[in-house]
Structures are given as C-alpha cells and as structure tokens.
PDB file of C-alpha atoms and ligand atoms in Angstrom:
ATOM      1  CA  MET A 354      89.872  47.967  59.462  1.00  0.00           C
ATOM      2  CA  PHE A 355      88.957  49.705  56.205  1.00  0.00           C
ATOM      3  CA  TRP A 356      90.637  51.493  53.226  1.00  0.00           C
ATOM      4  CA  ASP A 357      90.087  55.469  53.433  1.00  0.00           C
ATOM      5  CA  GLU A 358      89.761  56.359  49.793  1.00  0.00           C
ATOM      6  CA  ASN A 359      90.135  60.010  50.588  1.00  0.00           C
ATOM      7  CA  ALA A 360      93.208  59.706  52.751  1.00  0.00           C
ATOM      8  CA  GLN A 361      94.935  56.707  50.771  1.00  0.00           C
ATOM      9  CA  THR A 362      95.237  55.025  54.157  1.00  0.00           C
ATOM     10  CA  PHE A 363      93.888  52.007  56.176  1.00  0.00           C
ATOM     11  CA  ARG A 364      91.937  53.347  59.353  1.00  0.00           C
ATOM     12  CA  ALA A 365      90.745  51.146  62.111  1.00  0.00           C
ATOM     13  CA  PHE A 366      88.067  51.668  64.474  1.00  0.00           C
ATOM     14  CA  GLN A 367      88.438  50.600  67.997  1.00  0.00           C
ATOM     15  CA  PRO A 368      85.134  50.627  70.454  1.00  0.00           C
ATOM     16  CA  VAL A 369      85.963  52.703  73.739  1.00  0.00           C
ATOM     17  CA  THR A 370      84.100  52.387  76.713  1.00  0.00           C
ATOM     18  CA  ILE A 371      84.218  55.426  79.202  1.00  0.00           C
ATOM     19  CA  ASP A 372      82.320  54.380  82.284  1.00  0.00           C
ATOM     20  CA  ASN A 373      83.013  57.724  84.082  1.00  0.00           C
ATOM     21  CA  SER A 374      80.944  60.702  83.276  1.00  0.00           C
ATOM     22  CA  ARG A 375      83.543  62.859  84.921  1.00  0.00           C
ATOM     23  CA  LEU A 376      86.087  62.469  81.920  1.00  0.00           C
ATOM     24  CA  ALA A 377      84.777  65.313  79.901  1.00  0.00           C
ATOM     25  CA  HIS A 378      87.678  65.275  77.638  1.00  0.00           C
ATOM     26  CA  PRO A 379      90.478  62.755  77.020  1.00  0.00           C
ATOM     27  CA  LEU A 380      93.497  62.779  79.011  1.00  0.00           C
ATOM     28  CA  ALA A 381      96.519  64.300  77.379  1.00  0.00           C
ATOM     29  CA  ASP A 382      99.994  62.854  78.417  1.00  0.00           C
ATOM     30  CA  GLU A 383     100.990  65.813  80.995  1.00  0.00           C
ATOM     31  CA  THR A 384     102.723  65.141  84.318  1.00  0.00           C
ATOM     32  CA  ALA A 385     102.607  67.023  87.672  1.00  0.00           C
ATOM     33  CA  ALA A 386     104.694  66.726  90.818  1.00  0.00           C
ATOM     34  CA  LEU A 387     103.919  67.799  94.373  1.00  0.00           C
ATOM     35  CA  ASP A 388     106.049  68.948  97.134  1.00  0.00           C
ATOM     36  CA  ILE A 389     104.328  68.650 100.309  1.00  0.00           C
ATOM     37  CA  GLY A 390     104.839  70.639 103.571  1.00  0.00           C
ATOM     38  CA  ALA A 391     103.074  72.309 106.372  1.00  0.00           C
ATOM     39  CA  ASN A 392     103.548  75.877 105.677  1.00  0.00           C
ATOM     40  CA  ASN A 393     102.705  75.103 102.170  1.00  0.00           C
ATOM     41  CA  LEU A 394     100.550  72.051 102.020  1.00  0.00           C
ATOM     42  CA  VAL A 395     100.944  71.365  98.421  1.00  0.00           C
ATOM     43  CA  ALA A 396     103.202  72.858  95.887  1.00  0.00           C
ATOM     44  CA  CYS A 397     102.772  71.505  92.528  1.00  0.00           C
ATOM     45  CA  THR A 398     104.466  72.054  88.879  1.00  0.00           C
ATOM     46  CA  THR A 399     102.813  70.660  85.587  1.00  0.00           C
ATOM     47  CA  THR A 400     104.571  70.051  82.217  1.00  0.00           C
ATOM     48  CA  THR A 401     102.034  72.299  80.804  1.00  0.00           C
ATOM     49  CA  GLY A 402     103.884  75.388  82.869  1.00  0.00           C
ATOM     50  CA  THR A 403     101.043  75.434  85.740  1.00  0.00           C
ATOM     51  CA  GLN A 404     102.436  76.093  89.207  1.00  0.00           C
ATOM     52  CA  LEU A 405      99.786  75.916  91.806  1.00  0.00           C
ATOM     53  CA  LEU A 406     100.370  76.727  95.745  1.00  0.00           C
ATOM     54  CA  TYR A 407      97.936  75.414  98.545  1.00  0.00           C
ATOM     55  CA  GLU A 408      98.849  77.664 101.558  1.00  0.00           C
ATOM     56  CA  GLY A 409      98.439  75.621 104.866  1.00  0.00           C
ATOM     57  CA  ARG A 410     100.012  78.210 107.590  1.00  0.00           C
ATOM     58  CA  ASP A 411      96.613  79.121 109.279  1.00  0.00           C
ATOM     59  CA  LEU A 412      95.515  75.558 109.250  1.00  0.00           C
ATOM     60  CA  PHE A 413      98.690  74.082 110.690  1.00  0.00           C
ATOM     61  CA  GLU A 414      98.389  76.807 113.367  1.00  0.00           C
ATOM     62  CA  ARG A 415      94.881  75.800 114.311  1.00  0.00           C
ATOM     63  CA  PHE A 416      96.076  72.272 114.430  1.00  0.00           C
ATOM     64  CA  ARG A 417      98.805  73.318 117.121  1.00  0.00           C
ATOM     65  CA  GLU A 418      96.542  75.415 118.947  1.00  0.00           C
ATOM     66  CA  THR A 419      94.373  72.572 119.572  1.00  0.00           C
ATOM     67  CA  THR A 420      97.219  70.082 120.300  1.00  0.00           C
ATOM     68  CA  HIS A 421      98.397  72.583 122.914  1.00  0.00           C
ATOM     69  CA  GLU A 422      94.726  72.977 124.278  1.00  0.00           C
ATOM     70  CA  ILE A 423      94.615  69.296 124.694  1.00  0.00           C
ATOM     71  CA  ALA A 424      97.967  68.893 126.513  1.00  0.00           C
ATOM     72  CA  ARG A 425      96.832  71.814 128.715  1.00  0.00           C
ATOM     73  CA  LEU A 426      93.610  70.134 129.754  1.00  0.00           C
ATOM     74  CA  GLN A 427      95.510  66.640 130.122  1.00  0.00           C
ATOM     75  CA  SER A 428      98.076  68.406 132.413  1.00  0.00           C
ATOM     76  CA  LYS A 429      94.847  69.227 134.805  1.00  0.00           C
ATOM     77  CA  LEU A 430      93.298  65.809 134.864  1.00  0.00           C
ATOM     78  CA  ARG A 431      92.830  64.321 138.112  1.00  0.00           C
ATOM     79  CA  GLU A 432      95.193  61.454 139.121  1.00  0.00           C
ATOM     80  CA  GLY A 433      94.097  58.124 137.268  1.00  0.00           C
ATOM     81  CA  ARG A 434      92.070  59.823 134.631  1.00  0.00           C
ATOM     82  CA  TYR A 435      93.826  59.551 131.142  1.00  0.00           C
ATOM     83  CA  SER A 436      91.097  61.721 129.156  1.00  0.00           C
ATOM     84  CA  SER A 437      87.846  63.671 129.222  1.00  0.00           C
ATOM     85  CA  ASN A 438      84.986  64.508 127.236  1.00  0.00           C
ATOM     86  CA  ARG A 439      86.494  68.005 126.157  1.00  0.00           C
ATOM     87  CA  ILE A 440      89.448  66.297 125.525  1.00  0.00           C
ATOM     88  CA  ARG A 441      88.291  63.632 123.144  1.00  0.00           C
ATOM     89  CA  HIS A 442      86.002  66.261 121.352  1.00  0.00           C
ATOM     90  CA  LEU A 443      89.036  68.168 120.756  1.00  0.00           C
ATOM     91  CA  TYR A 444      90.805  65.211 119.076  1.00  0.00           C
ATOM     92  CA  ARG A 445      87.639  64.585 116.909  1.00  0.00           C
ATOM     93  CA  GLN A 446      87.426  68.284 116.078  1.00  0.00           C
ATOM     94  CA  ARG A 447      91.124  68.552 115.243  1.00  0.00           C
ATOM     95  CA  THR A 448      90.910  65.273 112.946  1.00  0.00           C
ATOM     96  CA  LYS A 449      87.973  66.236 111.130  1.00  0.00           C
ATOM     97  CA  ARG A 450      88.971  69.793 110.196  1.00  0.00           C
ATOM     98  CA  ARG A 451      92.428  68.370 108.784  1.00  0.00           C
ATOM     99  CA  ASP A 452      90.488  65.550 107.071  1.00  0.00           C
ATOM    100  CA  HIS A 453      87.998  68.126 105.595  1.00  0.00           C
ATOM    101  CA  ALA A 454      90.565  70.351 104.342  1.00  0.00           C
ATOM    102  CA  GLN A 455      92.751  67.551 102.900  1.00  0.00           C
ATOM    103  CA  ASP A 456      90.015  65.905 101.191  1.00  0.00           C
ATOM    104  CA  ALA A 457      88.963  69.238  99.634  1.00  0.00           C
ATOM    105  CA  LEU A 458      92.649  69.930  98.295  1.00  0.00           C
ATOM    106  CA  ALA A 459      92.836  66.501  96.704  1.00  0.00           C
ATOM    107  CA  ARG A 460      89.608  67.213  94.812  1.00  0.00           C
ATOM    108  CA  ASP A 461      90.381  70.636  93.969  1.00  0.00           C
ATOM    109  CA  LEU A 462      93.796  69.637  92.937  1.00  0.00           C
ATOM    110  CA  ILE A 463      92.874  66.788  90.917  1.00  0.00           C
ATOM    111  CA  GLU A 464      90.157  68.632  89.138  1.00  0.00           C
ATOM    112  CA  ARG A 465      92.516  71.643  88.099  1.00  0.00           C
ATOM    113  CA  LEU A 466      95.127  68.864  86.914  1.00  0.00           C
ATOM    114  CA  HIS A 467      92.493  66.983  84.940  1.00  0.00           C
ATOM    115  CA  SER A 468      91.596  70.075  83.124  1.00  0.00           C
ATOM    116  CA  GLU A 469      95.218  70.679  82.094  1.00  0.00           C
ATOM    117  CA  GLY A 470      95.355  67.313  80.469  1.00  0.00           C
ATOM    118  CA  VAL A 471      97.646  65.814  83.369  1.00  0.00           C
ATOM    119  CA  SER A 472      97.514  61.873  83.598  1.00  0.00           C
ATOM    120  CA  THR A 473     100.079  61.243  85.892  1.00  0.00           C
ATOM    121  CA  VAL A 474     101.116  62.575  89.301  1.00  0.00           C
ATOM    122  CA  TYR A 475     104.088  62.361  91.298  1.00  0.00           C
ATOM    123  CA  VAL A 476     104.195  62.446  95.033  1.00  0.00           C
ATOM    124  CA  GLY A 477     107.750  62.727  96.710  1.00  0.00           C
ATOM    125  CA  ALA A 478     107.820  60.411  99.616  1.00  0.00           C
ATOM    126  CA  LEU A 479     107.874  62.194 102.869  1.00  0.00           C
ATOM    127  CA  GLY A 480     110.358  59.938 104.294  1.00  0.00           C
ATOM    128  CA  ASP A 481     113.301  61.713 103.043  1.00  0.00           C
ATOM    129  CA  VAL A 482     111.745  65.160 103.938  1.00  0.00           C
ATOM    130  CA  LEU A 483     111.574  63.790 107.514  1.00  0.00           C
ATOM    131  CA  GLU A 484     115.166  62.693 107.600  1.00  0.00           C
ATOM    132  CA  THR A 485     117.056  65.482 105.800  1.00  0.00           C
ATOM    133  CA  SER A 486     115.628  68.818 106.436  1.00  0.00           C
ATOM    134  CA  TRP A 487     113.299  68.613 109.429  1.00  0.00           C
ATOM    135  CA  SER A 488     113.724  68.807 113.098  1.00  0.00           C
ATOM    136  CA  VAL A 489     112.643  65.696 115.126  1.00  0.00           C
ATOM    137  CA  GLU A 490     109.948  68.003 116.746  1.00  0.00           C
ATOM    138  CA  ALA A 491     108.807  69.468 113.420  1.00  0.00           C
ATOM    139  CA  ASN A 492     108.682  65.789 112.235  1.00  0.00           C
ATOM    140  CA  ALA A 493     106.265  64.795 114.862  1.00  0.00           C
ATOM    141  CA  LYS A 494     104.053  67.689 114.365  1.00  0.00           C
ATOM    142  CA  THR A 495     103.891  67.688 110.617  1.00  0.00           C
ATOM    143  CA  HIS A 496     103.553  63.771 110.546  1.00  0.00           C
ATOM    144  CA  ASN A 497     100.810  64.234 112.958  1.00  0.00           C
ATOM    145  CA  PHE A 498      99.242  67.099 111.237  1.00  0.00           C
ATOM    146  CA  TRP A 499      99.476  65.729 107.744  1.00  0.00           C
ATOM    147  CA  ALA A 500      98.634  62.340 108.002  1.00  0.00           C
ATOM    148  CA  PHE A 501     100.492  61.774 104.869  1.00  0.00           C
ATOM    149  CA  GLY A 502      99.596  58.188 103.919  1.00  0.00           C
ATOM    150  CA  ARG A 503      96.156  59.352 104.259  1.00  0.00           C
ATOM    151  CA  PHE A 504      96.329  62.138 102.157  1.00  0.00           C
ATOM    152  CA  VAL A 505      98.133  60.150  99.368  1.00  0.00           C
ATOM    153  CA  LYS A 506      95.582  57.555  99.636  1.00  0.00           C
ATOM    154  CA  ARG A 507      92.741  60.262  99.067  1.00  0.00           C
ATOM    155  CA  LEU A 508      94.493  61.996  96.443  1.00  0.00           C
ATOM    156  CA  ALA A 509      94.987  58.339  94.333  1.00  0.00           C
ATOM    157  CA  CYS A 510      91.256  57.706  95.003  1.00  0.00           C
ATOM    158  CA  THR A 511      90.200  61.010  93.747  1.00  0.00           C
ATOM    159  CA  ALA A 512      92.760  60.746  90.850  1.00  0.00           C
ATOM    160  CA  GLU A 513      91.318  57.366  89.941  1.00  0.00           C
ATOM    161  CA  GLU A 514      87.983  58.657  89.411  1.00  0.00           C
ATOM    162  CA  TYR A 515      89.501  60.978  86.477  1.00  0.00           C
ATOM    163  CA  GLY A 516      91.392  58.069  85.044  1.00  0.00           C
ATOM    164  CA  MET A 517      94.758  59.579  86.491  1.00  0.00           C
ATOM    165  CA  ALA A 518      97.587  57.846  88.348  1.00  0.00           C
ATOM    166  CA  VAL A 519      99.157  58.837  91.447  1.00  0.00           C
ATOM    167  CA  GLU A 520     102.689  57.679  91.963  1.00  0.00           C
ATOM    168  CA  ALA A 521     104.780  58.082  95.217  1.00  0.00           C
ATOM    169  CA  ARG A 522     108.715  58.393  94.361  1.00  0.00           C
ATOM    170  CA  THR A 523     111.657  58.145  97.063  1.00  0.00           C
ATOM    171  CA  GLU A 524     113.772  60.944  95.927  1.00  0.00           C
ATOM    172  CA  ALA A 525     116.514  62.776  97.597  1.00  0.00           C
ATOM    173  CA  TRP A 526     115.174  65.861  98.998  1.00  0.00           C
ATOM    174  CA  THR A 527     115.146  68.731  96.455  1.00  0.00           C
ATOM    175  CA  SER A 528     114.264  71.511  98.493  1.00  0.00           C
ATOM    176  CA  GLN A 529     118.041  72.708  98.544  1.00  0.00           C
ATOM    177  CA  GLU A 530     118.797  72.570  95.024  1.00  0.00           C
ATOM    178  CA  CYS A 531     119.305  75.699  92.731  1.00  0.00           C
ATOM    179  CA  PRO A 532     117.469  75.286  89.298  1.00  0.00           C
ATOM    180  CA  ARG A 533     119.627  77.507  87.741  1.00  0.00           C
ATOM    181  CA  CYS A 534     123.329  75.955  88.512  1.00  0.00           C
ATOM    182  CA  GLY A 535     122.307  72.786  90.243  1.00  0.00           C
ATOM    183  CA  SER A 536     124.109  73.733  93.440  1.00  0.00           C
ATOM    184  CA  THR A 537     122.694  72.150  96.533  1.00  0.00           C
ATOM    185  CA  THR A 538     125.440  73.648  98.796  1.00  0.00           C
ATOM    186  CA  ASP A 539     125.493  77.538  97.890  1.00  0.00           C
ATOM    187  CA  THR A 540     121.776  77.780  98.299  1.00  0.00           C
ATOM    188  CA  VAL A 541     119.816  79.234 101.415  1.00  0.00           C
ATOM    189  CA  ARG A 542     116.307  78.918 102.459  1.00  0.00           C
ATOM    190  CA  HIS A 543     114.885  81.583 104.284  1.00  0.00           C
ATOM    191  CA  GLN A 544     111.109  80.949 105.013  1.00  0.00           C
ATOM    192  CA  ASP A 545     109.557  80.591 101.576  1.00  0.00           C
ATOM    193  CA  THR A 546     112.348  81.775  99.632  1.00  0.00           C
ATOM    194  CA  LEU A 547     115.530  80.180  98.026  1.00  0.00           C
ATOM    195  CA  THR A 548     118.426  81.936  97.149  1.00  0.00           C
ATOM    196  CA  CYS A 549     121.687  80.995  95.307  1.00  0.00           C
ATOM    197  CA  SER A 550     125.163  82.283  95.176  1.00  0.00           C
ATOM    198  CA  CYS A 551     124.805  82.334  91.400  1.00  0.00           C
ATOM    199  CA  GLY A 552     121.817  84.692  91.698  1.00  0.00           C
ATOM    200  CA  PHE A 553     118.732  82.504  91.765  1.00  0.00           C
ATOM    201  CA  GLU A 554     115.970  83.599  93.850  1.00  0.00           C
ATOM    202  CA  GLY A 555     112.588  81.582  93.783  1.00  0.00           C
ATOM    203  CA  HIS A 556     109.838  80.234  95.957  1.00  0.00           C
ATOM    204  CA  ALA A 557     111.178  77.407  97.519  1.00  0.00           C
ATOM    205  CA  ASP A 558     108.486  74.938  97.782  1.00  0.00           C
ATOM    206  CA  LEU A 559     107.496  75.743  93.875  1.00  0.00           C
ATOM    207  CA  THR A 560     111.183  75.335  92.828  1.00  0.00           C
ATOM    208  CA  ALA A 561     111.391  71.795  94.852  1.00  0.00           C
ATOM    209  CA  SER A 562     108.302  70.552  93.111  1.00  0.00           C
ATOM    210  CA  ARG A 563     109.626  71.783  89.779  1.00  0.00           C
ATOM    211  CA  THR A 564     113.149  70.055  90.424  1.00  0.00           C
ATOM    212  CA  PHE A 565     111.074  66.995  91.282  1.00  0.00           C
ATOM    213  CA  LEU A 566     109.176  67.165  88.251  1.00  0.00           C
ATOM    214  CA  LEU A 567     112.167  67.272  85.912  1.00  0.00           C
ATOM    215  CA  ARG A 568     113.687  64.382  87.680  1.00  0.00           C
ATOM    216  CA  GLN A 569     110.753  62.255  86.829  1.00  0.00           C
ATOM    217  CA  LEU A 570     110.938  63.002  83.034  1.00  0.00           C
ATOM    218  CA  ASP A 571     113.277  61.896  80.438  1.00  0.00           C
ATOM    219  CA  ASP A 572     113.289  65.092  78.443  1.00  0.00           C
ATOM    220  CA  THR A 573     114.002  67.919  80.582  1.00  0.00           C
ATOM    221  CA  GLN A 574     112.416  70.771  78.836  1.00  0.00           C
ATOM    222  CA  LEU A 575     109.686  72.313  80.440  1.00  0.00           C
ATOM    223  CA  ARG A 576     107.391  74.958  79.142  1.00  0.00           C
ATOM    224  CA  LEU A 577     107.987  78.396  80.278  1.00  0.00           C
ATOM    225  CA  MET A 578     106.239  78.634  83.595  1.00  0.00           C
ATOM    226  CA  ALA A 579     102.869  80.957  84.170  1.00  0.00           C
ATOM    227  CA  GLN A 580     102.412  82.916  87.153  1.00  0.00           C
ATOM    228  CA  PRO A 581     101.845  80.684  90.237  1.00  0.00           C
ATOM    229  CA  VAL A 582      98.374  80.493  91.481  1.00  0.00           C
ATOM    230  CA  ARG A 583      97.862  80.281  95.288  1.00  0.00           C
ATOM    231  CA  PHE A 584      94.922  78.946  97.166  1.00  0.00           C
ATOM    232  CA  GLU A 585      93.796  79.524 100.907  1.00  0.00           C
ATOM    233  CA  TRP A 586      91.491  77.517 102.959  1.00  0.00           C
ATOM    234  CA  ASP A 587      88.435  79.202 104.369  1.00  0.00           C
ATOM    235  CA  ASP A 588      86.929  76.069 106.208  1.00  0.00           C
ATOM    236  CA  HIS A 589      84.943  75.234 103.218  1.00  0.00           C
ATOM    237  CA  ASP A 590      86.783  75.704  99.920  1.00  0.00           C
ATOM    238  CA  TRP A 591      90.049  76.418  98.495  1.00  0.00           C
ATOM    239  CA  SER A 592      89.937  79.843  96.756  1.00  0.00           C
ATOM    240  CA  GLU A 593      92.517  81.900  94.966  1.00  0.00           C
ATOM    241  CA  THR A 594      94.192  84.291  97.055  1.00  0.00           C
ATOM    242  CA  SER A 595      94.240  87.892  96.108  1.00  0.00           C
ATOM    243  CA  HIS A 596      98.037  87.925  95.829  1.00  0.00           C
ATOM    244  CA  SER A 597      98.190  84.821  93.339  1.00  0.00           C
ATOM    245  CA  HIS A 598      99.681  87.193  90.643  1.00  0.00           C
ATOM    246  CA  ARG A 599     102.280  88.609  92.781  1.00  0.00           C
ATOM    247  CA  PRO A 600     105.155  89.037  90.015  1.00  0.00           C
ATOM    248  CA  LYS A 601     108.174  88.867  91.920  1.00  0.00           C
ATOM    249  CA  GLU A 602     108.631  85.121  92.823  1.00  0.00           C
ATOM    250  CA  VAL A 603     109.730  82.180  90.778  1.00  0.00           C
ATOM    251  CA  ARG A 604     110.467  84.250  87.983  1.00  0.00           C
ATOM    252  CA  THR A 605     113.627  86.154  88.659  1.00  0.00           C
ATOM    253  CA  ASN A 606     114.847  85.196  85.300  1.00  0.00           C
ATOM    254  CA  PRO A 607     112.330  83.979  82.776  1.00  0.00           C
ATOM    255  CA  GLN A 608     114.882  82.003  80.789  1.00  0.00           C
ATOM    256  CA  VAL A 609     115.229  79.853  83.949  1.00  0.00           C
ATOM    257  CA  ALA A 610     111.817  78.407  83.587  1.00  0.00           C
ATOM    258  CA  SER A 611     112.535  76.678  80.462  1.00  0.00           C
ATOM    259  CA  VAL A 612     115.908  75.427  80.817  1.00  0.00           C
ATOM    260  CA  GLY A 613     116.499  72.224  82.148  1.00  0.00           C
ATOM    261  CA  ARG A 614     119.249  71.214  84.907  1.00  0.00           C
TER     262      ARG A 614
HETATM  263 ZN1   ZN B 599     122.666  78.703  91.713  1.00  0.00          ZN
END
C-alpha cells in the first residue's frame, strides 16, 4: 500500500494472475438467464438488454425423422434380432449430429455472453418444464433429443474457460407468466407467441427467459431490450438469420421491457 500524493489517498496493488488467454477483457457483473426447449433450443436474456434465440426446429425435425427410421427398421428385423448395422449407424449419426450442434451452441452462446460482460448464467431446471407444460410423449422425445444434463455440463465447461459460472435453478415454469401484469391464468401460448388479456404480446420463450432472469435478481430493473438476435444451425455454424431484426415481437410496448414485474 502506498500514499498517492496527487489523489490524496492510499492505493493498494494486488498481483492478479490470469492464466487463460481467452480472457481478453475483465468480466463485468452482468447476468444471463436461459430458457431451454425443442423448437427454440435456447432463448436467452441478459441484464445488458440483449436477447438471443437459437432456433431448433430443423434440428429437432431431423432427429425425429431418424428416430422414426430407426423404429421402422426395428419393426422389420427378423425374429430374435434386436439391432442391425444400419440401426446402430443411425443411432450414432443421430447422437453425433445433436452433440455437434449442442457443443457449437454452447461455445457460440458463451462467447457472446462473455463479450457482453456476463459473469453468471442461470439455467432453469428442465424437471419443472417436463412436469408442468409438456405432454408425456413430448417429454420423452424432447428429453432424448436434448440430453439436457449433457448440454448443461458442456455449457458449464465452456463457461469455465471464460471465468463464468453456470447455475441451474429449480424454478416454477415461467412460460405462462405475463411480464406486463404478472398473470399466469390470462395468458395464451400459441406456437411462439404469448398473448395476455391485458394486451401484452411477445415471443413466448424470450419472454420466459426474461421473467426467469428477473427472478434471479434482487433489483428488478432491466435495461431496455434490444431487438432479439436469432440464430440458425447449418450443420457447421450457428449464424444469424435474415429475420433477426423483425420488429414485431417482444416490443409490443417498449416500456414493458424496462419495467420489473
Ligand atoms: Zn398481462
């Protein structure tokens, strides 16, 4: 510690060792919350006002097609046989394709959040999702498709490289809650859109991730939301879709975004 003559104050220096070259700049204390699903793999809201949406329809559809093909081949197996080279190949291919997309998503997302100064990422536990808002059949398919535990693990490992923490939270499912009036009974979800009798209309998954984020914060003020950025998987990368800047969704009323529950 030493006395700084100019500033008339004591100053202390502390040696800081940064052993990871990926840490290009120090983390700010921003927070992100993720909503996880099948149609939209990840919907994310950050305290910096960023919203990210990773679309999963095509990926999920291909996973389902392969699953059907496996079932078809299994039904044609001669008696006493339980698998074939073709079936084993399809299983491997299906898993490989999903893992590749998941791993790339984890990296793309974490890199973006790191550049936003996010230090903590909250992930809602899927258990609640499965219990309250999905049919049993959809559960099995989604669960199989998502390999949720694997994804969260991958997310946490990737985050660790950047000095960020991933925390799973058991939360009451937030997808039915209106961000404007707080009602959970007057809202209707139709495909990707959540509407409420109070007049609110917004993207259901992005709204859910924002509500989930607010529950993790003591201070319920969020910065004004920017237009959500959407990503599509092309078998190699997650890239921004051309309709990323579609103005209609989420900001029906700009004030809604900046007001807490
Ligand atoms: Zn409402």
